[in-house]
mmCIF file of C-alpha atoms in Angstrom:
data_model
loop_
_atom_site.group_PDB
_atom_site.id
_atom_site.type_symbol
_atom_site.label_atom_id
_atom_site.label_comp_id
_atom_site.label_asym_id
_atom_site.label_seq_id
_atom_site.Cartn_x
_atom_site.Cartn_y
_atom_site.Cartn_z
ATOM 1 C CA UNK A 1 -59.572 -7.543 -37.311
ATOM 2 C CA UNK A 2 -61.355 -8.299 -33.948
ATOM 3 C CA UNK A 3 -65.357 -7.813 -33.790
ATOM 4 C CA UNK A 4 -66.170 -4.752 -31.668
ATOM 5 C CA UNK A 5 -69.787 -3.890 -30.562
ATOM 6 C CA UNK A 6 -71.061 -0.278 -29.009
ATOM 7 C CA UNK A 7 -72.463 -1.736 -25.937
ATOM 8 C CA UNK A 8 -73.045 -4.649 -23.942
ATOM 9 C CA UNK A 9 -76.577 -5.442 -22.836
ATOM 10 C CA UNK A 10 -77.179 -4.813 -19.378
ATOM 11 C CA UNK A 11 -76.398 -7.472 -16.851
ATOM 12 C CA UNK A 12 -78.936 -9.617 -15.639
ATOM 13 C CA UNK A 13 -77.774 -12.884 -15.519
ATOM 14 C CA UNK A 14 -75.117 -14.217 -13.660
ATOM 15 C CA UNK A 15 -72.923 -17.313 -14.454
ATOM 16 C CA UNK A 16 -70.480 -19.197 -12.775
ATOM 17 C CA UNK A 17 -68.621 -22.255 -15.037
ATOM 18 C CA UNK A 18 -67.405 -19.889 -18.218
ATOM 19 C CA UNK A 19 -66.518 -23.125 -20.278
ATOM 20 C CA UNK A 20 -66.944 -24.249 -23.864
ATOM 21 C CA UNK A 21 -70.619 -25.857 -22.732
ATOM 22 C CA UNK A 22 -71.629 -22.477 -21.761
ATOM 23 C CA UNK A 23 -70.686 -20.400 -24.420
ATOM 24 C CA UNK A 24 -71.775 -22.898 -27.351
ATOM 25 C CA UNK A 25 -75.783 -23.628 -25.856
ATOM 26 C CA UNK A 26 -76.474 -21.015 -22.593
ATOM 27 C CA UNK A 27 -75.402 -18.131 -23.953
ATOM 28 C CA UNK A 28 -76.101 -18.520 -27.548
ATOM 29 C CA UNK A 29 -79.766 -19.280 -26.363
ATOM 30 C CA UNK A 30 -79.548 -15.992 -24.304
ATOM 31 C CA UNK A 31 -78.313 -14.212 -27.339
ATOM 32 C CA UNK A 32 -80.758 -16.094 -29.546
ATOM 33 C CA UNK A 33 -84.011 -14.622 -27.820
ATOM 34 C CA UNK A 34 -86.416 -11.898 -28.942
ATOM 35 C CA UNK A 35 -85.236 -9.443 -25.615
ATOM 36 C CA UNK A 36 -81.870 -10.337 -25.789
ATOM 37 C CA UNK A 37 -80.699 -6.691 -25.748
ATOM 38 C CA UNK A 38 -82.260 -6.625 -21.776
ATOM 39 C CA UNK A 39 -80.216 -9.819 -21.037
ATOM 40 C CA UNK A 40 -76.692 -9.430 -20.585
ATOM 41 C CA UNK A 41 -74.500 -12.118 -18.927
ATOM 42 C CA UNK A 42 -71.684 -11.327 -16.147
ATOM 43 C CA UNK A 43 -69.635 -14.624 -16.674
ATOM 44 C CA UNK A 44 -66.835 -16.241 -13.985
ATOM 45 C CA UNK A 45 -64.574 -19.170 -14.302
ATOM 46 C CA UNK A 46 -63.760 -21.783 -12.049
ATOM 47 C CA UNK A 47 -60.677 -19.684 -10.843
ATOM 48 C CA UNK A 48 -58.591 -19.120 -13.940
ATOM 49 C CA UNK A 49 -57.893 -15.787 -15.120
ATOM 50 C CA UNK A 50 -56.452 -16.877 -19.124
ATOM 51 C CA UNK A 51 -60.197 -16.542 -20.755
ATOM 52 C CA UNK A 52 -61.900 -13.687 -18.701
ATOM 53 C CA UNK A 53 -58.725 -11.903 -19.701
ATOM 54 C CA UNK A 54 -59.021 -12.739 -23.466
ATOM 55 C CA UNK A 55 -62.789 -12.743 -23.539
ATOM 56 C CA UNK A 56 -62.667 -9.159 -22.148
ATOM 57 C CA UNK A 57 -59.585 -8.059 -25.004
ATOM 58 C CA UNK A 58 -62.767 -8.849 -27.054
ATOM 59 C CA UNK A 59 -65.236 -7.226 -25.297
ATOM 60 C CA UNK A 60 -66.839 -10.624 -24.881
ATOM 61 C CA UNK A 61 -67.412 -11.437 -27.780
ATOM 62 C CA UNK A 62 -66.110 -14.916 -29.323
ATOM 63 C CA UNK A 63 -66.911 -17.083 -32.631
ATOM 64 C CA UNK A 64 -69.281 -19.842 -32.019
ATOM 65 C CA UNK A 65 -68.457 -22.602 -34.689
ATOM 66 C CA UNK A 66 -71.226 -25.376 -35.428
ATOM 67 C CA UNK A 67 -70.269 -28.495 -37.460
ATOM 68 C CA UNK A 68 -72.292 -29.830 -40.594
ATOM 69 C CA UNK A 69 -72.304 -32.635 -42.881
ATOM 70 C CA UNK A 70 -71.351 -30.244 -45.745
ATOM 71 C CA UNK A 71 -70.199 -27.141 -44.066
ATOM 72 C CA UNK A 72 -69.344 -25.196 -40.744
ATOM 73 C CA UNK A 73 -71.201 -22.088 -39.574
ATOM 74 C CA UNK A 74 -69.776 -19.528 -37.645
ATOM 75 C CA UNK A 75 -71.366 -16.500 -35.522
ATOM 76 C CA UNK A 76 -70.179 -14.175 -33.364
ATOM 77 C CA UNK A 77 -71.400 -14.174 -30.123
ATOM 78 C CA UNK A 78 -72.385 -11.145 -27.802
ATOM 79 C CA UNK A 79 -74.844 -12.616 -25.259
ATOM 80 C CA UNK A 80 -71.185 -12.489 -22.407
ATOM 81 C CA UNK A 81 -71.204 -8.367 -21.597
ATOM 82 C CA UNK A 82 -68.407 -9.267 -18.388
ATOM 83 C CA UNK A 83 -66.004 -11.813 -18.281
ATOM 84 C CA UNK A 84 -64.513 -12.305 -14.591
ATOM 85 C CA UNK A 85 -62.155 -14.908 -12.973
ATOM 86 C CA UNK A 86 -63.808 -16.819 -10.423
ATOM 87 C CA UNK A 87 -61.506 -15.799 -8.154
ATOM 88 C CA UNK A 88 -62.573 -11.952 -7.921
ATOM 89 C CA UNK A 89 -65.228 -12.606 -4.849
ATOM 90 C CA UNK A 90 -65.971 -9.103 -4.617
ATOM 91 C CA UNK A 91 -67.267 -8.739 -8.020
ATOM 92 C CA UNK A 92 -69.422 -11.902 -8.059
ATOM 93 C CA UNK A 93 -70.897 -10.705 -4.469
ATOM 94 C CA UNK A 94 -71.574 -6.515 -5.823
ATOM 95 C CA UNK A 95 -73.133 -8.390 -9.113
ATOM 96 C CA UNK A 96 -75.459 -11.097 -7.088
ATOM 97 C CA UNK A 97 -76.463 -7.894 -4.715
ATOM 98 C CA UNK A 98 -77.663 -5.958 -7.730
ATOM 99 C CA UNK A 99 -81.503 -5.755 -7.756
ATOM 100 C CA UNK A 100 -81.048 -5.892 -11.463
ATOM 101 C CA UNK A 101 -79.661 -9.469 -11.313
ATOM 102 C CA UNK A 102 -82.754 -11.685 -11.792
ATOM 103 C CA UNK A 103 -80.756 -15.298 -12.042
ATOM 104 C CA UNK A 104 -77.716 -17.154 -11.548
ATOM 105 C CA UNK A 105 -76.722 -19.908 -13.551
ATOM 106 C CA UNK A 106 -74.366 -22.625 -12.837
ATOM 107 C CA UNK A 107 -72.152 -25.468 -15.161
ATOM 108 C CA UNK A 108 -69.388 -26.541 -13.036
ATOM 109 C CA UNK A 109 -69.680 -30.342 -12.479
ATOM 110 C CA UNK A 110 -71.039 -32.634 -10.161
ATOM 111 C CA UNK A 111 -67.377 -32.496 -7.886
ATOM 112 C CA UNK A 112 -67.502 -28.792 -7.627
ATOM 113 C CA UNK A 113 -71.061 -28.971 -5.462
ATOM 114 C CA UNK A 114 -69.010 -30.721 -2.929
ATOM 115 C CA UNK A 115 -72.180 -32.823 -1.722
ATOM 116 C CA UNK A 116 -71.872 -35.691 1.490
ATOM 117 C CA UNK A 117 -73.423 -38.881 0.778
ATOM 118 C CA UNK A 118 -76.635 -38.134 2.000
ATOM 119 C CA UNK A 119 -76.726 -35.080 -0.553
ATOM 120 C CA UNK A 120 -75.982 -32.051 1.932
ATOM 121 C CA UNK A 121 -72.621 -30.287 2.334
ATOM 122 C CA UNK A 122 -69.741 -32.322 2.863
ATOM 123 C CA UNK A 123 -68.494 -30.662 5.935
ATOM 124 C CA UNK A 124 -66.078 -33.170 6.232
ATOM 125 C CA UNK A 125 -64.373 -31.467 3.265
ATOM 126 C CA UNK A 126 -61.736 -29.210 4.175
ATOM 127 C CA UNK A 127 -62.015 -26.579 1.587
ATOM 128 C CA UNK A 128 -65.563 -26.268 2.761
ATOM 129 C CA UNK A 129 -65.219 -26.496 6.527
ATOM 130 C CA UNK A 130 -62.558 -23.659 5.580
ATOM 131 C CA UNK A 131 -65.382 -21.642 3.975
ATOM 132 C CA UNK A 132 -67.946 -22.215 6.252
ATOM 133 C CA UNK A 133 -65.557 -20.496 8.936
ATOM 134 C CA UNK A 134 -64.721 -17.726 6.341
ATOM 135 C CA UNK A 135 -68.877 -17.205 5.876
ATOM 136 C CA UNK A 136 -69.357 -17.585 9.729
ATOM 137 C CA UNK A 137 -66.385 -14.539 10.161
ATOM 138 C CA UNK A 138 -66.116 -12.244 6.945
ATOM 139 C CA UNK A 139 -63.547 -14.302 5.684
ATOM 140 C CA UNK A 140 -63.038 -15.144 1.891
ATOM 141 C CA UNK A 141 -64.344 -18.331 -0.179
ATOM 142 C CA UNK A 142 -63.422 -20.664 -2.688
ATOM 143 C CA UNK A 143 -65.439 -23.603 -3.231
ATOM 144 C CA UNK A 144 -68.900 -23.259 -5.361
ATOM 145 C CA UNK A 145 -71.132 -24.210 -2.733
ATOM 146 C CA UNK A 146 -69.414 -21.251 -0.534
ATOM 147 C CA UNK A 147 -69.246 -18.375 -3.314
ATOM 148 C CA UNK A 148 -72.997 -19.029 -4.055
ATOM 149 C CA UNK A 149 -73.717 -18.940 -0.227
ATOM 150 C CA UNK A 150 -71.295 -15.244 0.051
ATOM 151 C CA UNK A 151 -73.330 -13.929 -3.051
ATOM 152 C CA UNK A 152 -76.960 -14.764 -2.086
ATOM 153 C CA UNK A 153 -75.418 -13.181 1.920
ATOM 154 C CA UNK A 154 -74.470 -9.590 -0.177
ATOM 155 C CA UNK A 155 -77.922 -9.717 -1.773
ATOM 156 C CA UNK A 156 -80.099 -10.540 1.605
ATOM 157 C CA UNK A 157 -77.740 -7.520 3.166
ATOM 158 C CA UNK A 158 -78.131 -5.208 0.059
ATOM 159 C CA UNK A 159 -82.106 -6.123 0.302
ATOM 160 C CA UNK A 160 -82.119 -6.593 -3.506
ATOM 161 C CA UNK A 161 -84.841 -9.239 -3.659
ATOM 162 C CA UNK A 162 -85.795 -12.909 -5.029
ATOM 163 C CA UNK A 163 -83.389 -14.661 -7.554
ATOM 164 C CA UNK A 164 -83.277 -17.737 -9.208
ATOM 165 C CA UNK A 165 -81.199 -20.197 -9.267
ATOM 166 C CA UNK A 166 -80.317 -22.805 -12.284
ATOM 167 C CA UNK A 167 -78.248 -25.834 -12.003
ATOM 168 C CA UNK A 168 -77.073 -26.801 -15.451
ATOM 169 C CA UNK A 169 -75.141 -29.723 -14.727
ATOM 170 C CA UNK A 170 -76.229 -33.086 -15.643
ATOM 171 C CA UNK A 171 -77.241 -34.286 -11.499
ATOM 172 C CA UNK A 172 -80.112 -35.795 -11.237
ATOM 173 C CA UNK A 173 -82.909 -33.486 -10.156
ATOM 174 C CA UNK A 174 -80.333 -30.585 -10.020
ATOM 175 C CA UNK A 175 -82.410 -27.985 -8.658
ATOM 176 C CA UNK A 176 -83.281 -29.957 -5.100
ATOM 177 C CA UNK A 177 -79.601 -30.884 -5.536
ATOM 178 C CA UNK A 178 -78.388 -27.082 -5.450
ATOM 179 C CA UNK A 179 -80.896 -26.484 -3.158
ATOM 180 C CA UNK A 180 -79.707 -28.679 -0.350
ATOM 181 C CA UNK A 181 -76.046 -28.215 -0.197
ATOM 182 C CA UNK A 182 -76.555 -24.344 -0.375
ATOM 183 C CA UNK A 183 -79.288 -24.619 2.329
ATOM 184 C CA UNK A 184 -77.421 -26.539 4.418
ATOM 185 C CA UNK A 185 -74.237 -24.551 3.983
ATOM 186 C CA UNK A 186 -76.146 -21.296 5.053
ATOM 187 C CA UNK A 187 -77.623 -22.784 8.060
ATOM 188 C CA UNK A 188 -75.096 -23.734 9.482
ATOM 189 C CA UNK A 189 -73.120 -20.898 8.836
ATOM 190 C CA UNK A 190 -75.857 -17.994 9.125
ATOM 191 C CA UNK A 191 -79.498 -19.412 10.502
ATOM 192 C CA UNK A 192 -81.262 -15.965 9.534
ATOM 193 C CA UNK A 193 -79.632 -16.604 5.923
ATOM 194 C CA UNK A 194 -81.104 -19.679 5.680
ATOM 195 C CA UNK A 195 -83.993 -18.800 6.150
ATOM 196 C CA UNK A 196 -83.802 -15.832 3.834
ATOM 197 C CA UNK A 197 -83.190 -18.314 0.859
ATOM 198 C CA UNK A 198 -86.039 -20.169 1.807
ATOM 199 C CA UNK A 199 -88.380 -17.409 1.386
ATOM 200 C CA UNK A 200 -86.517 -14.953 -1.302
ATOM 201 C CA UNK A 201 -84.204 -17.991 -3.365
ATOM 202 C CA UNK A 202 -85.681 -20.305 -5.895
ATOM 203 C CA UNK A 203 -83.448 -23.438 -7.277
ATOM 204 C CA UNK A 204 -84.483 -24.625 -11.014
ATOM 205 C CA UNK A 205 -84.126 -28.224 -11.888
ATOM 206 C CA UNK A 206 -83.102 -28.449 -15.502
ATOM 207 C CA UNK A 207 -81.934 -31.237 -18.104
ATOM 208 C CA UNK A 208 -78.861 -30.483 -20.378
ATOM 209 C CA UNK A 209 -77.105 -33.261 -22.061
ATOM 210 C CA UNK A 210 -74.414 -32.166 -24.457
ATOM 211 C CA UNK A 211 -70.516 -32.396 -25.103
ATOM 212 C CA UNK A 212 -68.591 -29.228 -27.066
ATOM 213 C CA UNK A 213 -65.402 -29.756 -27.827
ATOM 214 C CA UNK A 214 -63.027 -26.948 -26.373
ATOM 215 C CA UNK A 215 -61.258 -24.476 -28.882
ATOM 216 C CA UNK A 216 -58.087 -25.353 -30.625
ATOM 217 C CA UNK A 217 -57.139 -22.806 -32.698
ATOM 218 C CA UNK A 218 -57.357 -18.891 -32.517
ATOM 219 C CA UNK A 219 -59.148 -17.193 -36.151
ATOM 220 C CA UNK A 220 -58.616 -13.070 -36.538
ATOM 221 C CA UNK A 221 -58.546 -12.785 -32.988
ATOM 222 C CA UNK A 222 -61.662 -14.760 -31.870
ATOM 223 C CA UNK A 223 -61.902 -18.241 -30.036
ATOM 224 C CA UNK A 224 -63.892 -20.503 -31.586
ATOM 225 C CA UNK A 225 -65.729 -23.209 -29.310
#
């Protein structure tokens, strides 16, 4: 019988890399803490639509499984209240616009922040010369760097207010890292954005070494990571 729950906490947080890294450490933490009935997550893959679609059979929830010398222990997990593709822009840009939405989170590798050389936007790259055109004319993105810049441009037009946000891949100094290639993205596709992030957008440098193996078997209807 699947686990069922009578309501998600409200949505606060918003993530973008819904992989086995995330649900085993960021989102039990989130779950683990004192308030987390005030802290739901609104979580979006890469671009598939397989695990938003079965997280969201489940109404998020999913069976965290941690190894032991003598025995396993598993826990269901509630901290995920949405479960999105990464594909569905207009639901990641309506959630970042929500006053409500205090931080965005981020584990999607060190390719996905499409960074040049000298650690700003690769505008060489054609998937992200193709979004800065799309953010320049109302167009639609793909890349990480560009969905991050179309969310924080639907919160400086809905006037919701500061946000954080907080690399969790392992780059060195991850925040500044963020922080440049989203910068730079925005200024040269919107100057007055720009500028808005510099004043209203803070980027978090964190540390987060781990490995979690991916799930490889289905129990009562709940994916173990």
């Amino acid at each position: 019988m699947r686990p069922r729950r009578a309501a998600a906490a409200p949505v606060r947080i918003v993530h973008l890399g819904l992989g086995g890294f995330f649900r085993a450490h960021q989102a039990w933490y989130t779950g683990a803490a004192p308030d987390a009935a005030r802290w739901g997550i609104a979580a979006f893959t890469g671009r598939s639509r397989t695990l938003p679609d079965r997280l969201s059979a489940q109404d998020g929830l999913y069976t965290l499984v941690v190894r032991g010398p003598d025995h396993d222990e598993a826990t269901v997990q509630s901290a995920v209240s949405v479960a999105r593709a990464g594909t569905d822009l207009d639901a990641w840009c309506a959630y970042l616009a929500g006053p409500q939405v205090a931080v965005v989170t981020l584990t999607v590798t060190e390719a996905a922040y499409r960074r040049h050389r000298d650690g700003g936007p690769d505008l060489d790259d054609p998937e992200l010369r193709a979004d800065l055109d799309a953010l320049r004319h109302g167009g639609r993105v793909t890349t990480v760097p560009g969905r991050l810049v179309a969310g924080l441009a639907a919160r400086h037009a809905g006037g919701a207010g500061p946000l954080a946000v907080v690399c969790c891949d392992n780059l060195p100094d991850n925040g500044a890292a963020t922080a440049r290639v989203v910068r730079g993205l925005a200024a040269a596709a919107r100057p007055e954005l720009a500028r808005w992030i510099d004043g209203s957008v803070s980027f978090v440098t964190t540390m987060v070494d781990r490995i979690t193996p991916g799930p490889r078997l289905r129990t009562c209807g709940r994916w173990p990571s």
